[in-house]
XYZ file of C-alpha atoms in Angstrom:
249
model
C -15.616 25.908 -8.261
C -15.770 23.623 -11.261
C -18.052 24.258 -14.226
C -19.550 21.309 -16.075
C -21.104 22.070 -19.508
C -23.633 19.352 -20.380
C -25.395 18.800 -23.694
C -29.083 19.364 -22.987
C -32.186 18.800 -25.090
C -31.714 21.948 -27.178
C -29.296 23.980 -25.034
C -26.102 23.743 -23.027
C -26.650 23.038 -19.329
C -24.184 24.612 -16.904
C -23.803 22.686 -13.656
C -21.468 24.207 -11.077
C -19.747 21.868 -8.627
C -18.373 22.721 -5.189
C -16.990 20.342 -2.591
C -20.282 20.193 -0.693
C -22.975 21.505 -3.061
C -24.120 21.962 -6.655
C -25.593 24.954 -8.489
C -27.561 24.893 -11.728
C -27.236 28.137 -13.679
C -30.596 27.687 -15.399
C -33.825 25.723 -15.084
C -33.334 23.566 -18.227
C -36.209 21.744 -19.892
C -38.276 18.887 -18.555
C -36.490 16.589 -21.014
C -33.149 17.366 -19.316
C -34.034 15.851 -15.935
C -32.824 12.282 -16.752
C -29.601 13.741 -18.197
C -28.957 15.713 -15.016
C -29.723 12.744 -12.795
C -27.255 10.557 -14.677
C -24.561 13.248 -14.715
C -24.814 14.017 -10.996
C -25.145 10.456 -9.746
C -22.935 8.538 -12.204
C -20.479 11.034 -13.684
C -19.880 13.089 -10.536
C -20.807 10.323 -8.060
C -22.793 12.839 -6.041
C -26.223 12.720 -4.409
C -29.107 14.473 -6.128
C -29.691 16.297 -2.859
C -26.344 18.072 -3.356
C -28.183 20.283 -5.841
C -28.987 23.286 -3.641
C -30.068 26.024 -6.049
C -31.575 26.290 -9.526
C -31.681 29.703 -11.195
C -34.414 30.474 -13.722
C -33.031 33.173 -16.018
C -36.393 33.531 -17.803
C -39.531 31.501 -18.356
C -38.948 29.807 -21.712
C -39.235 25.976 -21.846
C -35.484 25.302 -22.022
C -34.746 27.639 -19.083
C -37.580 27.014 -16.636
C -39.067 23.662 -17.640
C -37.277 21.456 -15.094
C -37.158 23.838 -12.118
C -40.265 22.741 -10.198
C -39.604 19.037 -10.764
C -35.972 19.364 -9.672
C -37.083 21.060 -6.455
C -39.537 18.207 -5.854
C -36.829 15.581 -6.456
C -33.852 17.183 -4.690
C -35.264 19.710 -2.227
C -33.299 22.504 -3.924
C -34.437 26.144 -3.961
C -35.404 28.183 -7.038
C -34.164 31.726 -7.674
C -35.449 34.171 -10.286
C -35.506 37.897 -11.028
C -37.590 40.154 -8.816
C -40.142 41.206 -11.417
C -43.826 41.662 -10.627
C -46.342 39.174 -11.975
C -45.927 36.096 -14.111
C -44.449 36.190 -17.607
C -47.193 33.964 -18.976
C -50.222 35.785 -17.561
C -53.777 35.975 -18.850
C -55.234 34.356 -21.962
C -52.497 35.749 -24.222
C -49.908 34.340 -21.844
C -51.402 30.849 -22.080
C -51.257 31.013 -25.873
C -47.671 32.268 -25.785
C -46.710 29.472 -23.355
C -48.051 26.821 -25.717
C -46.416 28.547 -28.681
C -43.035 28.556 -26.931
C -43.362 24.835 -26.181
C -44.122 24.155 -29.856
C -41.164 26.311 -30.935
C -38.890 24.336 -28.614
C -40.099 21.057 -30.124
C -39.551 22.510 -33.609
C -35.944 23.406 -32.697
C -35.425 19.916 -31.242
C -36.692 18.388 -34.482
C -34.310 20.578 -36.507
C -31.508 19.297 -34.270
C -32.711 15.720 -34.945
C -33.579 15.177 -31.295
C -36.327 12.682 -30.374
C -39.682 14.130 -29.407
C -40.018 14.490 -25.632
C -42.679 15.650 -23.210
C -41.509 19.149 -22.256
C -44.741 20.520 -20.825
C -44.283 22.526 -17.613
C -46.244 24.999 -15.519
C -46.502 28.511 -16.936
C -46.515 29.904 -13.394
C -43.152 29.950 -11.611
C -43.101 29.637 -7.830
C -39.623 30.805 -6.883
C -38.140 30.684 -3.385
C -35.925 33.721 -3.963
C -36.700 36.841 -5.998
C -33.403 38.583 -6.666
C -32.694 42.190 -7.579
C -30.058 43.418 -10.007
C -26.638 43.166 -8.338
C -27.747 40.633 -5.714
C -25.574 37.644 -4.788
C -26.951 34.145 -5.216
C -28.160 32.695 -1.890
C -25.617 30.132 -0.713
C -23.355 30.914 -3.688
C -22.145 34.439 -3.042
C -19.324 34.182 -5.566
C -22.040 34.590 -8.231
C -23.723 37.955 -8.881
C -27.067 38.600 -10.574
C -26.915 40.959 -13.577
C -30.226 41.999 -15.131
C -30.037 41.638 -18.923
C -33.623 42.212 -19.988
C -34.942 42.561 -23.505
C -35.576 39.001 -24.667
C -38.283 39.087 -21.967
C -38.930 41.428 -19.046
C -37.122 39.258 -16.487
C -33.936 37.968 -18.077
C -30.938 37.777 -15.817
C -27.309 36.783 -16.282
C -24.902 35.373 -13.698
C -21.390 36.715 -13.203
C -18.537 34.860 -11.498
C -16.065 37.631 -10.789
C -13.193 35.366 -9.740
C -13.055 33.678 -13.152
C -14.560 36.651 -15.040
C -17.159 34.335 -16.512
C -20.673 35.532 -17.390
C -23.583 33.218 -18.163
C -25.985 35.204 -20.355
C -28.607 32.547 -21.177
C -30.363 33.788 -24.368
C -28.976 37.322 -24.540
C -27.275 36.252 -27.754
C -27.108 33.140 -29.870
C -24.199 31.673 -31.815
C -25.035 30.453 -35.320
C -21.986 28.891 -36.991
C -19.359 31.611 -36.449
C -21.770 34.539 -36.052
C -23.478 36.019 -32.995
C -27.073 37.160 -33.414
C -29.868 38.482 -31.172
C -32.396 35.913 -29.928
C -36.034 35.551 -30.905
C -38.240 36.996 -29.538
C -37.173 40.441 -28.331
C -40.067 42.088 -26.524
C -38.141 45.106 -25.250
C -35.644 46.344 -27.878
C -34.451 49.368 -25.863
C -33.757 47.225 -22.803
C -32.028 44.697 -25.051
C -29.585 47.289 -26.371
C -28.943 48.505 -22.820
C -28.202 44.919 -21.777
C -25.667 44.501 -24.575
C -23.962 47.716 -23.480
C -23.965 46.528 -19.855
C -22.224 43.271 -20.805
C -19.753 45.121 -23.005
C -18.854 47.455 -20.127
C -18.458 44.522 -17.723
C -15.778 43.043 -20.009
C -16.098 39.358 -19.021
C -13.277 37.146 -20.210
C -15.656 34.287 -20.971
C -19.316 34.461 -21.969
C -21.332 31.270 -21.551
C -24.273 30.938 -23.928
C -27.242 28.646 -23.602
C -27.022 28.219 -27.380
C -23.410 28.299 -28.468
C -21.237 27.240 -25.528
C -18.477 29.362 -23.998
C -17.187 32.161 -26.211
C -15.164 35.349 -26.209
C -16.569 38.461 -27.874
C -14.550 41.097 -29.689
C -15.402 44.778 -30.073
C -16.559 43.951 -33.608
C -18.889 41.255 -32.270
C -20.550 43.718 -29.891
C -20.941 46.318 -32.609
C -22.449 43.752 -34.957
C -24.960 42.639 -32.294
C -25.961 46.232 -31.587
C -26.469 46.878 -35.298
C -28.528 43.689 -35.696
C -30.666 44.425 -32.639
C -34.228 45.396 -33.635
C -35.556 48.872 -32.888
C -39.147 47.652 -32.561
C -40.433 44.593 -30.685
C -39.789 41.317 -32.499
C -42.439 38.965 -31.117
C -44.520 35.927 -32.069
C -47.617 37.929 -33.029
C -45.699 40.544 -35.000
C -43.954 37.758 -36.952
C -47.291 36.124 -37.765
C -48.766 39.462 -38.897
C -45.717 40.162 -41.085
C -46.003 36.764 -42.760
C -49.742 37.213 -43.299
C -49.107 40.614 -44.845
C -46.537 39.085 -47.239
C -48.920 36.273 -48.231
C -51.820 38.694 -48.796
C -49.665 41.045 -50.865
C -48.876 38.173 -53.219
C -52.506 37.092 -53.527
């Protein structure tokens, strides 16, 4: 097993190479498809069809945006958490989907990345729906660990042999600090997820935003202290800002 970190549109892509197959630890963004094609075909000198499985850790644009298109191009399968319903459901879900796309473009602009078309379907059609503790189909050296809180379906991927855990957006590295992500819809689940990772004691934690890191006891305690006790969501943020503006009027 060889791990290849690749600079994506706004996140680190983790492509896992085996002698006869490839695994993508997350669904990336639509803008990452040309990057992946070039890396697989030119850098690794492999066929696109060697990509056998794409995991979608949650439905945000930089984690699910390329999944359907990659399946169409390569014939790979898509795996996701076994959670009922779609994350972006109903009218509110459509608004949140568009908001998340705009937030992704805002982050890309802050990173001085060119504007790209990152639109993708809000409805994921996965081939495998995996429970907590399940092994990845065709890649049974990787175990699914539910780490919900950011959304209701976040999952992490643990490679026990190398004691490496990919946690997607469970935490974010900003300069030398680790902070919780935005949004956090389920603060109690989020704290439980942090405790679960702490108890697992991985040697290496791979972040979608921050690369591969090692966390100390102090880092965990800081994250737990920073974790919100009430939901921290798009609408609540808008209401808080409106309240501040109105109070100054």
